[in-house]
mmCIF file of C-alpha atoms and ligand atoms in Angstrom:
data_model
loop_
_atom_site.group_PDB
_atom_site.id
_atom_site.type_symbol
_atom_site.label_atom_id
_atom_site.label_comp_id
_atom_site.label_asym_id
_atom_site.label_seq_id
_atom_site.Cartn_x
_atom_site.Cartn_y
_atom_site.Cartn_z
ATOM 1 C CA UNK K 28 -39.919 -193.963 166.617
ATOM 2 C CA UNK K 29 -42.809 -195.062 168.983
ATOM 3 C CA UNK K 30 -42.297 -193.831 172.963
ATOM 4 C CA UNK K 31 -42.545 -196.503 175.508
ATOM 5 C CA UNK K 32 -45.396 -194.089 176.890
ATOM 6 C CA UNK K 33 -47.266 -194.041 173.534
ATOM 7 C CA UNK K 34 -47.206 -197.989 173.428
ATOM 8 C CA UNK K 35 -48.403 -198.159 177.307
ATOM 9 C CA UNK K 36 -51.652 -196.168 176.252
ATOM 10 C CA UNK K 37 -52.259 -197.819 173.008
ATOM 11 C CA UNK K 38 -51.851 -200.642 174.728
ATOM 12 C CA UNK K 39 -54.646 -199.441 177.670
ATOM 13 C CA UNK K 40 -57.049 -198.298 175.040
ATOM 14 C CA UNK K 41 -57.334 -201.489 173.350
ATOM 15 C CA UNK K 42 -57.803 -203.166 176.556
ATOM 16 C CA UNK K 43 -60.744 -200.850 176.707
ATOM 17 C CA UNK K 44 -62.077 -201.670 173.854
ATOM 18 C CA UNK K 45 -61.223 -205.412 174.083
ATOM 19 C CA UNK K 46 -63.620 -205.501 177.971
ATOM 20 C CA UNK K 47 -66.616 -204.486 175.116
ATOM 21 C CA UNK K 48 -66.287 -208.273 173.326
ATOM 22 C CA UNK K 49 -69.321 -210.720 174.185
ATOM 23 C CA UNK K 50 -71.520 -207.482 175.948
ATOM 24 C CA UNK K 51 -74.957 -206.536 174.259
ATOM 25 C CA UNK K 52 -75.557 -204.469 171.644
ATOM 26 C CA UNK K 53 -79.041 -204.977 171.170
ATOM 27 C CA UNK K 54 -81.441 -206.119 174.065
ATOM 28 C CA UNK K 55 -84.792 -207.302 173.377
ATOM 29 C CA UNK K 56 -85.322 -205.890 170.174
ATOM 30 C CA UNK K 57 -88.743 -206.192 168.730
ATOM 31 C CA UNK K 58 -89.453 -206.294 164.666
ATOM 32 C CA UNK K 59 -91.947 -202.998 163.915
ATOM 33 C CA UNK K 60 -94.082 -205.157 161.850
ATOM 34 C CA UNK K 61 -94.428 -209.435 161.785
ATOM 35 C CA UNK K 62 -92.881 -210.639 158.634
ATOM 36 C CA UNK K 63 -95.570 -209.527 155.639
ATOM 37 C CA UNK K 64 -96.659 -210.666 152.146
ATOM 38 C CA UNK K 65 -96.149 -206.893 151.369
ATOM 39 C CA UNK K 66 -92.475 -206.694 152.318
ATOM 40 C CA UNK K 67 -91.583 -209.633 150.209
ATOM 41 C CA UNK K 68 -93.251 -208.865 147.102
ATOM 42 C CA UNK K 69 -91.350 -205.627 147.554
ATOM 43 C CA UNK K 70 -87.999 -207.402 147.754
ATOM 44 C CA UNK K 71 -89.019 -209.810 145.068
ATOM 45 C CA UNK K 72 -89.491 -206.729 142.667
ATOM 46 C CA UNK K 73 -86.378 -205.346 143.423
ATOM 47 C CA UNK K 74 -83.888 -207.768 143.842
ATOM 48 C CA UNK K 75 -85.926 -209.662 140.920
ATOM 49 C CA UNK K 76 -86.923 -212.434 142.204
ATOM 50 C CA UNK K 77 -89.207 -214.545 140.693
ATOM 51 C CA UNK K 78 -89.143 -217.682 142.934
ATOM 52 C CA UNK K 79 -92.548 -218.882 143.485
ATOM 53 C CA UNK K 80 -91.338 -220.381 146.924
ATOM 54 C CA UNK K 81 -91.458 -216.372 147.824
ATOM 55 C CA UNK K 82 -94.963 -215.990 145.902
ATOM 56 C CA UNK K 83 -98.557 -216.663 146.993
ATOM 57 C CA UNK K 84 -100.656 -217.521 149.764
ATOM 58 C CA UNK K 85 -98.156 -220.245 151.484
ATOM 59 C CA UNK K 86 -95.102 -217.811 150.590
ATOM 60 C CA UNK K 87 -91.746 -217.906 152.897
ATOM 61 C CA UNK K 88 -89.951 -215.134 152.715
ATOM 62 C CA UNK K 89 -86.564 -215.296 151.139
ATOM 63 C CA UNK K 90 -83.811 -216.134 153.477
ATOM 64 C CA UNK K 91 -82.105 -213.039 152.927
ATOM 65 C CA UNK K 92 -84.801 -211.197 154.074
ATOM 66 C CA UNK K 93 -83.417 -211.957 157.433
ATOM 67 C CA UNK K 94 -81.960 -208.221 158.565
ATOM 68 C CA UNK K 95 -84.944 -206.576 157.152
ATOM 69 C CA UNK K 96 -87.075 -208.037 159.837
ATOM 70 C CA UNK K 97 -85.094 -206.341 162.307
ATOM 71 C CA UNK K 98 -84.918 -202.987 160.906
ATOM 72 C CA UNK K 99 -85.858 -199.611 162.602
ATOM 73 C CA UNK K 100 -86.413 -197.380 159.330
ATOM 74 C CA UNK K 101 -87.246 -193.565 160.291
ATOM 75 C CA UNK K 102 -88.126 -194.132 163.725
ATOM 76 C CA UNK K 103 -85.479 -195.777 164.715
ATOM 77 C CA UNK K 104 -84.173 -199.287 166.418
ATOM 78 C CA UNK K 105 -85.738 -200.546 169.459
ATOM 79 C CA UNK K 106 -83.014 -201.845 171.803
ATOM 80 C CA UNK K 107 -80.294 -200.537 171.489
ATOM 81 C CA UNK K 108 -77.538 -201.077 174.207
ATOM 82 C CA UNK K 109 -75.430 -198.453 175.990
ATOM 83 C CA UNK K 110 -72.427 -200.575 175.660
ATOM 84 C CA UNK K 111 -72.720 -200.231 171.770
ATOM 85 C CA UNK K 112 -73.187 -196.054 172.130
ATOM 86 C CA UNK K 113 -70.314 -196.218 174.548
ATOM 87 C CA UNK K 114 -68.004 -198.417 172.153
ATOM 88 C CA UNK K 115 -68.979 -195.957 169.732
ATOM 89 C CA UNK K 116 -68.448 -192.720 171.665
ATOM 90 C CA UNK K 117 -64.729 -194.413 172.710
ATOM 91 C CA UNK K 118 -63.754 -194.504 168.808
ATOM 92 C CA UNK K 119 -65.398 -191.286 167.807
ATOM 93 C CA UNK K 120 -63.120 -189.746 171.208
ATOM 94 C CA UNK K 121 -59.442 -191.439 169.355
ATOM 95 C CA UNK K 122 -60.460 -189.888 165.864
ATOM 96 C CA UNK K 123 -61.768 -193.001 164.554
ATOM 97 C CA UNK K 124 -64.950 -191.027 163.390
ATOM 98 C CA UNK K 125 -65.522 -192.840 160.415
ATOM 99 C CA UNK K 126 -67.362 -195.763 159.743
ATOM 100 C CA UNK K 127 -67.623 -198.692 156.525
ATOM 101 C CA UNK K 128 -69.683 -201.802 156.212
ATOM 102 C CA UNK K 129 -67.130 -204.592 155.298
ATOM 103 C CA UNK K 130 -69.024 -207.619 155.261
ATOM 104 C CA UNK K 131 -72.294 -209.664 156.650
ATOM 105 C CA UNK K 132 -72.523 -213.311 156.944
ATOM 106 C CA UNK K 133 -75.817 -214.993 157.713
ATOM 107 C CA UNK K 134 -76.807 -218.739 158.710
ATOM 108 C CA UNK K 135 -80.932 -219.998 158.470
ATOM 109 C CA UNK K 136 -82.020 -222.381 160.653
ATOM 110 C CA UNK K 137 -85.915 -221.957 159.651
ATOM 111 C CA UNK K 138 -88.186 -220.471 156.890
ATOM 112 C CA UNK K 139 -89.609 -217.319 158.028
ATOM 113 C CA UNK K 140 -93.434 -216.977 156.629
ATOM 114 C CA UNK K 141 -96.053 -214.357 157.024
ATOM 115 C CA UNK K 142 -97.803 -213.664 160.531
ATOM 116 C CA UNK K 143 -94.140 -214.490 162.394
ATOM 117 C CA UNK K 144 -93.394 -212.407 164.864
ATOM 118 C CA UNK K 145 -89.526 -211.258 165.239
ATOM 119 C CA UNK K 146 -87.201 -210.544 168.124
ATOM 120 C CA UNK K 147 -83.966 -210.125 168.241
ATOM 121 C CA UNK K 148 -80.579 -210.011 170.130
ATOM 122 C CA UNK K 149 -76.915 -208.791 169.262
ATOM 123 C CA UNK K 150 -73.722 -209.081 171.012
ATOM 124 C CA UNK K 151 -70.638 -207.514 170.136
ATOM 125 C CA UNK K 152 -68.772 -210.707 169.366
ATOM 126 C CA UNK K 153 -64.732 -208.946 168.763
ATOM 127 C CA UNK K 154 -63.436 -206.126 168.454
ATOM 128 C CA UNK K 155 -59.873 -206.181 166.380
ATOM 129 C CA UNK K 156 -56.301 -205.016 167.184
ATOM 130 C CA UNK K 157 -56.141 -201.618 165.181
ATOM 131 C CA UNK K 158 -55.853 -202.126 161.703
ATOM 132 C CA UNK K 159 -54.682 -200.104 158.607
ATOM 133 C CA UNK K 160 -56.526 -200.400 155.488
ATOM 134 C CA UNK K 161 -56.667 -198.191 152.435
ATOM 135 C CA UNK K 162 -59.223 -195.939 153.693
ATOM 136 C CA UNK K 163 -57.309 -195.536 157.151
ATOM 137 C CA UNK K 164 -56.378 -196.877 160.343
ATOM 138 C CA UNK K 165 -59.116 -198.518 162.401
ATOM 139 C CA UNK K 166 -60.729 -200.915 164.329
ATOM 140 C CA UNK K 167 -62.870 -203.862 163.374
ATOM 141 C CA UNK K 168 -66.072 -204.292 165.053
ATOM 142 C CA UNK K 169 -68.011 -207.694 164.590
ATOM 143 C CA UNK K 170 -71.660 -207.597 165.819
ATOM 144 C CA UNK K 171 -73.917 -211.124 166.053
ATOM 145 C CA UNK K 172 -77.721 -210.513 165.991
ATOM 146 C CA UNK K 173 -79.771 -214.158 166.753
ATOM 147 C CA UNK K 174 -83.462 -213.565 164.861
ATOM 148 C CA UNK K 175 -86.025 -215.253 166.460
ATOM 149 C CA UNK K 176 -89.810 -215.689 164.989
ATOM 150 C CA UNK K 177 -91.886 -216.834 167.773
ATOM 151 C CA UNK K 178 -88.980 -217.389 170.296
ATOM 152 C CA UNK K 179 -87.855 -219.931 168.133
ATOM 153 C CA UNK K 180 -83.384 -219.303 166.810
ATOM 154 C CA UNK K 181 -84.308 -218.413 163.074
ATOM 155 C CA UNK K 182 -81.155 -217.021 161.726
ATOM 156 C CA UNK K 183 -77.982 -215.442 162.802
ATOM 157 C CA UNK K 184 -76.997 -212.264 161.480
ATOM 158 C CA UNK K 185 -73.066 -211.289 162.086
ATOM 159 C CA UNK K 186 -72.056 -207.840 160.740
ATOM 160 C CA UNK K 187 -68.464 -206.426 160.558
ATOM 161 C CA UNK K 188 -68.121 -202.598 160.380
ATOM 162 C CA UNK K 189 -64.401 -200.943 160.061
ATOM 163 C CA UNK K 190 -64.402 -197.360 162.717
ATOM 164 C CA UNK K 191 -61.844 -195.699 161.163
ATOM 165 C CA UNK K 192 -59.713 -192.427 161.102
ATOM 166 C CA UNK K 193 -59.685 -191.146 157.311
ATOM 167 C CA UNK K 194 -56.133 -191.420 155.458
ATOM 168 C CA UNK K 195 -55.023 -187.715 155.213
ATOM 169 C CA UNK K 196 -55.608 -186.592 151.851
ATOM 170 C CA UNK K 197 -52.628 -185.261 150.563
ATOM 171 C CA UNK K 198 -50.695 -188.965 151.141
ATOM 172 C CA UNK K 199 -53.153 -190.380 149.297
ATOM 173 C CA UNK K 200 -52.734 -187.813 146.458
ATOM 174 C CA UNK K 201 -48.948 -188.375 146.338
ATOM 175 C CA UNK K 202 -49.285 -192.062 146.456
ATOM 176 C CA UNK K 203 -51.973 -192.586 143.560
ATOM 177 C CA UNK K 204 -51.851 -189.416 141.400
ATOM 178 C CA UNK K 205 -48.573 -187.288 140.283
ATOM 179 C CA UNK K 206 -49.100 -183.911 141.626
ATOM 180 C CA UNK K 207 -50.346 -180.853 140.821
ATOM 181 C CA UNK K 208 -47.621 -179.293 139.659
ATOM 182 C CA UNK K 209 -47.679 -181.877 137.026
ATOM 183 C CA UNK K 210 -50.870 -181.021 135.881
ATOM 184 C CA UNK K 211 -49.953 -179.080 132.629
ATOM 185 C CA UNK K 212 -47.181 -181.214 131.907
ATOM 186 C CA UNK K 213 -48.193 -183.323 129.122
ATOM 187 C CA UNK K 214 -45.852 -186.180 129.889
ATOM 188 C CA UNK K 215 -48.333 -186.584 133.282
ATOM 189 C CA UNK K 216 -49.281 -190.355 133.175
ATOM 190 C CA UNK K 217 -52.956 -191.464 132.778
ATOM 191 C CA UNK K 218 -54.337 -193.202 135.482
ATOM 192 C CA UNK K 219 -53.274 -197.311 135.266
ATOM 193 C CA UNK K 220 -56.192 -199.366 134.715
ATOM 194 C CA UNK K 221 -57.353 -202.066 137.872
ATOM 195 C CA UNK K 222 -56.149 -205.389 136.595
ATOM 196 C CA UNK K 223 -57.959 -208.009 138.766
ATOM 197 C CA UNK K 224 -58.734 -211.684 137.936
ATOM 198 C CA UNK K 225 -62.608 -210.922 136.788
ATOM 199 C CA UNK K 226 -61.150 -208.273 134.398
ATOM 200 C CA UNK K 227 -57.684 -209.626 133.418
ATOM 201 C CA UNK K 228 -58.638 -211.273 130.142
ATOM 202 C CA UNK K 229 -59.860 -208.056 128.490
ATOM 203 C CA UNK K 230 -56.775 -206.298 129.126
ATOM 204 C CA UNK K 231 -55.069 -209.017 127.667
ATOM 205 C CA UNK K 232 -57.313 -208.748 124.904
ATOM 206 C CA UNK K 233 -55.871 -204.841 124.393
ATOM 207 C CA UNK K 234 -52.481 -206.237 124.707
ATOM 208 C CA UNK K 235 -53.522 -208.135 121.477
ATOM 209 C CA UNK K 236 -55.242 -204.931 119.789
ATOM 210 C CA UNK K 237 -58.425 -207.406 120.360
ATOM 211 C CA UNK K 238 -61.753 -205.401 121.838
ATOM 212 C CA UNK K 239 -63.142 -208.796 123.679
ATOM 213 C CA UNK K 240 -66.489 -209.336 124.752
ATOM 214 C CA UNK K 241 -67.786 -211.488 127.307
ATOM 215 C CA UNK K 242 -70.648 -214.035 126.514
ATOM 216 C CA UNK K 243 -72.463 -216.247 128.544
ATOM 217 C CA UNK K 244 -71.900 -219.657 128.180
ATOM 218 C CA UNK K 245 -75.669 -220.007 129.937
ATOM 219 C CA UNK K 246 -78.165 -217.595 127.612
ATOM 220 C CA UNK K 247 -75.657 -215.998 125.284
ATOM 221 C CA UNK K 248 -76.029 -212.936 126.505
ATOM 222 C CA UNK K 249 -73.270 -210.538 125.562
ATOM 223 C CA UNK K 250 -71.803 -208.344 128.548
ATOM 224 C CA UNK K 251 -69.655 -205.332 129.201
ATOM 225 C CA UNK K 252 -67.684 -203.966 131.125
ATOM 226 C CA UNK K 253 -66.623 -207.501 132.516
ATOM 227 C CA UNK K 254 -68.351 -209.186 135.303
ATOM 228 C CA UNK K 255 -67.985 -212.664 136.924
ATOM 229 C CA UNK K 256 -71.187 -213.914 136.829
ATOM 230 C CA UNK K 257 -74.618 -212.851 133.876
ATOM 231 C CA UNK K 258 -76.578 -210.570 134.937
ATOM 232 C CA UNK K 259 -79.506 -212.417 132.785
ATOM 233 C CA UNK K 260 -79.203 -215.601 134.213
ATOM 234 C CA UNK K 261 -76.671 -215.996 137.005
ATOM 235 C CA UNK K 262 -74.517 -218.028 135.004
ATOM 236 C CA UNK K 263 -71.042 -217.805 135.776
ATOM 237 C CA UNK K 264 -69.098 -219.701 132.465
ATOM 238 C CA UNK K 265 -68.448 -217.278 130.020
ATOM 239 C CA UNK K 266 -66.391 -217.343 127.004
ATOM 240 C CA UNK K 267 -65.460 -214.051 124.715
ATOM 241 C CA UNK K 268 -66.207 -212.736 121.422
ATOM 242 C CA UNK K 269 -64.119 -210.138 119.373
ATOM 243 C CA UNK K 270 -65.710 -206.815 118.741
ATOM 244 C CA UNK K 271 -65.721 -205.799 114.797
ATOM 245 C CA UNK K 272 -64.589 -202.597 116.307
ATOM 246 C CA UNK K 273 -67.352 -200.677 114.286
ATOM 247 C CA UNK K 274 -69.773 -198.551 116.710
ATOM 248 C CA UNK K 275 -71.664 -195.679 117.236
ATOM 249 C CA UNK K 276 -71.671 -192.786 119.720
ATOM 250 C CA UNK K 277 -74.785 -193.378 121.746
ATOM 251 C CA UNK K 278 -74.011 -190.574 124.601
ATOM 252 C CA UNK K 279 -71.127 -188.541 125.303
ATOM 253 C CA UNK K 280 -69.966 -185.706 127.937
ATOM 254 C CA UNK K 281 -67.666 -183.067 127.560
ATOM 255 C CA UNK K 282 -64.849 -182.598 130.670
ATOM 256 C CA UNK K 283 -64.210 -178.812 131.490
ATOM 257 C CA UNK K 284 -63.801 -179.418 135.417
ATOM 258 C CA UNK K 285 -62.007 -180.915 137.505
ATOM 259 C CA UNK K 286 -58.575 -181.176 135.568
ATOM 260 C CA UNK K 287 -56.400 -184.188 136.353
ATOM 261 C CA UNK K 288 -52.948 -184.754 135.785
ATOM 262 C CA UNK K 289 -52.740 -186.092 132.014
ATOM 263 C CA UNK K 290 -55.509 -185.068 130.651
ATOM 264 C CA UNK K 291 -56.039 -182.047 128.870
ATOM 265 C CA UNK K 292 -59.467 -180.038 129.166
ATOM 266 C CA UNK K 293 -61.357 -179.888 127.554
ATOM 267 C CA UNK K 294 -62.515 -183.450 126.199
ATOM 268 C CA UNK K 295 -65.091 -185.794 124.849
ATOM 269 C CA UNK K 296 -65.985 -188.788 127.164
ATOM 270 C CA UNK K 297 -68.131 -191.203 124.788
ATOM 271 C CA UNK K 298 -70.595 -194.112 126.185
ATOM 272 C CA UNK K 299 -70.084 -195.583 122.280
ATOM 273 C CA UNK K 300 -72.730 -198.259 121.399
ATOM 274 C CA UNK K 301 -70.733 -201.303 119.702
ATOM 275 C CA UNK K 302 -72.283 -203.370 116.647
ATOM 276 C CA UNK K 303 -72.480 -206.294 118.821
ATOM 277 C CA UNK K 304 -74.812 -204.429 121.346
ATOM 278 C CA UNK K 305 -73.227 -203.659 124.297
ATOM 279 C CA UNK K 306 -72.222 -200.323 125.360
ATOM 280 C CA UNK K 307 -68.419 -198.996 126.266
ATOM 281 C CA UNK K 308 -67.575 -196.060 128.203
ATOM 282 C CA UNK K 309 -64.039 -194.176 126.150
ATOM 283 C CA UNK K 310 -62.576 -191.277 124.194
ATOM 284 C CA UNK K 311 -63.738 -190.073 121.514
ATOM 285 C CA UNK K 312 -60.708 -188.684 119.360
ATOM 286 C CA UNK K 313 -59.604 -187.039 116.082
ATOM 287 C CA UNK K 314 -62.340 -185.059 116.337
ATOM 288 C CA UNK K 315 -62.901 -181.615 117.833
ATOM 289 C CA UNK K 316 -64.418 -182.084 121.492
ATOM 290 C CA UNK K 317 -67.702 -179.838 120.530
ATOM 291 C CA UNK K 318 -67.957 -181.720 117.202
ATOM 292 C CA UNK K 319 -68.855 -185.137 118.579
ATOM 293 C CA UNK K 320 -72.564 -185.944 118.384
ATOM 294 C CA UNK K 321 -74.904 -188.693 119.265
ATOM 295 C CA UNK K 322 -75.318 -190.896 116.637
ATOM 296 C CA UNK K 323 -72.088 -190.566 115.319
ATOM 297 C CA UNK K 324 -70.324 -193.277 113.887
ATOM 298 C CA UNK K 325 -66.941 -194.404 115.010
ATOM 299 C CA UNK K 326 -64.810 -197.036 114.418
ATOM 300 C CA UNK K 327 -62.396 -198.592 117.376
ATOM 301 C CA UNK K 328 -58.538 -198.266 117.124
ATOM 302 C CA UNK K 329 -55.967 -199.270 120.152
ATOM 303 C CA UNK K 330 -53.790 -195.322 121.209
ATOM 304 C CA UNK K 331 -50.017 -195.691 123.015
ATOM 305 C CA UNK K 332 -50.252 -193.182 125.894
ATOM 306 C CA UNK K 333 -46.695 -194.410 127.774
ATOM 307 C CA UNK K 334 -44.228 -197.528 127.287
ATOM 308 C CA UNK K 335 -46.592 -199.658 129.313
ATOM 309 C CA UNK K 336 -49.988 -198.313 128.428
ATOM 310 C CA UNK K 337 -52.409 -198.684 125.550
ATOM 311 C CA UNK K 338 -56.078 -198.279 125.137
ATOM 312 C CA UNK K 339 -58.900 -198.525 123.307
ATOM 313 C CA UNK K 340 -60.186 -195.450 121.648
ATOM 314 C CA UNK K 341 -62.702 -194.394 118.984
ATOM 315 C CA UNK K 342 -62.563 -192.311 116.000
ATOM 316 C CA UNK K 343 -64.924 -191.036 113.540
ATOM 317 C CA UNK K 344 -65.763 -192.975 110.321
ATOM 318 C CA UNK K 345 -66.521 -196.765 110.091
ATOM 319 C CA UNK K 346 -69.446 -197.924 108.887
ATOM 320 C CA UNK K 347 -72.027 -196.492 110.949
ATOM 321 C CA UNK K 348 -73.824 -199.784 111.317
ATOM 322 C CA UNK K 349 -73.713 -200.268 114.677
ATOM 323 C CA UNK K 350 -76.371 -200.291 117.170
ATOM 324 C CA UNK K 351 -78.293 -196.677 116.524
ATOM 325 C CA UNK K 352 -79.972 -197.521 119.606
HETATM 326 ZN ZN1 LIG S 423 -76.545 -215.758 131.052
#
């Protein structure tokens, strides 16, 4: 149980932290270059972007954009407030030496175009009561940066980091994984899959001794593993098709190290092309491990591990006519 005395100074040092909401993080920060044709076309091409609002000579950039205007890159930020260092420096000091992105929100209040020049301010806007997560026990830290092109509010930035100390190791071992001593034990459980809503109708699919595909109701394109939304075209109704099941083995590794409980080293890992196109990461069985080849055809078949678990596997043999890709 808690002391009184440990309560009284947990209670201090989040008053400490607390007296850091509302004080600057950044002062008078200054963009290193004005918002550029150069930087967008760069974003374009990687985030694929082929709005021609974002193209040519009367381009704006794309609202998104709205961080990069602000950042330092090798040399470093401009701006940056003591109080932040110090808010830092007071987590590092508890143990909470770790640090995660969680989230970003942004708000635009104008198109940014080429020639603008940026400056910018951040506050820390709250800092949480201490928090335990999966990854450990921590505080949340929400920062607001206002973006301004020519003095004028173009966007607000707010940014939410978790400053955490790292769940010891071995808890998490006992909690997720049997342990060690179970390694050579061949009744060791696999690993249970991650059912989640965006993934819950393939596994329901296995249930079935169905392989099911997604397809977008947008372009048709086919997709796997599932994903809310088509990569192609953004599309986010899908329905499924069934795999034939026939496939071929279109990359494959063979596990020697690390062991893990259940599994028995070593083992074929297969990235097996299916007929239909897409591409499935599983095992490859009934086959020697250093006997599976590229190429190789296989043919899908659902294997009982436990009471509760099935999976879809591949073995050698079907027809062969599937992708070759
Ligand atoms: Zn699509």
């Amino acid at each position: 149980m808690r002391s009184q005395a440990y309560e009284e100074r947990l209670k201090a040092y989040e008053e400490q932290l607390k007296a850091y909401e509302g004080r600057a993080a950044t002062v008078a920060g200054v963009g290193k270059d004005p918002v550029n044709e150069p930087m967008i076309r760069h974003w374009r091409e990687a985030m694929g972007d082929t709005n021609p609002e974002y193209a040519g000579p009367d381009a704006m950039a794309p609202p998104t954009m709205l961080q990069v205007w602000t950042m330092g890159g090798l040399s470093g930020h401009t701006g940056r407030s003591e109080a932040y260092d110090e808010l830092f420096a007071l987590l590092d000091g508890a143990g909470y030496t770790s640090v995660v992105a969680t989230d970003c929100e942004q708000e635009y209040l104008r198109p940014l175009r080429p020639g603008d020049e940026i400056t910018f301010d951040a506050l820390i806007e709250s800092v949480s009561g201490r928090k335990t997560t999966k990854l450990g026990t921590g505080y949340f830290v929400t920062t607001r940066m206002d973006v301004r092109a020519g003095g004028e509010l173009a966007g607000t930035h707010r940014f939410r980091i978790l400053k955490y100390a790292p769940a010891q190791r071995k808890q998490r071992q006992r909690t997720e994984q049997p342990s060690p001593k179970d390694r050579s034990n061949p009744k060791s459980r696999r690993p249970r899959p991650v059912i989640n809503r965006d993934n819950a109708g393939f596994w329901e699919g296995v249930a079935r001794h169905q392989l099911l595909i997604q397809r977008c109701s947008g372009c048709g394109a086919l997709r796997f593993p599932w994903l809310p939304g088509c990569n192609a075209c953004g599309c986010l109704e899908w329905d499924t098709v069934e795999a034939s099941g026939d496939g071929t083995v279109y990359s494959y590794v063979v596990m020697h190290h690390p062991p893990f409980p259940a599994f028995d080293p070593p083992y074929a890992v297969g990235l097996v092309e299916l007929s239909e196109g897409v591409r499935m990461v599983s095992n490859v069985v009934g086959v020697p491990y250093d006997k599976v080849r590229i190429g190789m055809p296989v043919r899908l078949e659902f294997q009982r591990y436990d009471e509760e678990l099935e999976l879809p596997v591949f073995r050698p043999g079907g027809t062969g006519e599937g992708g070759g890709g």
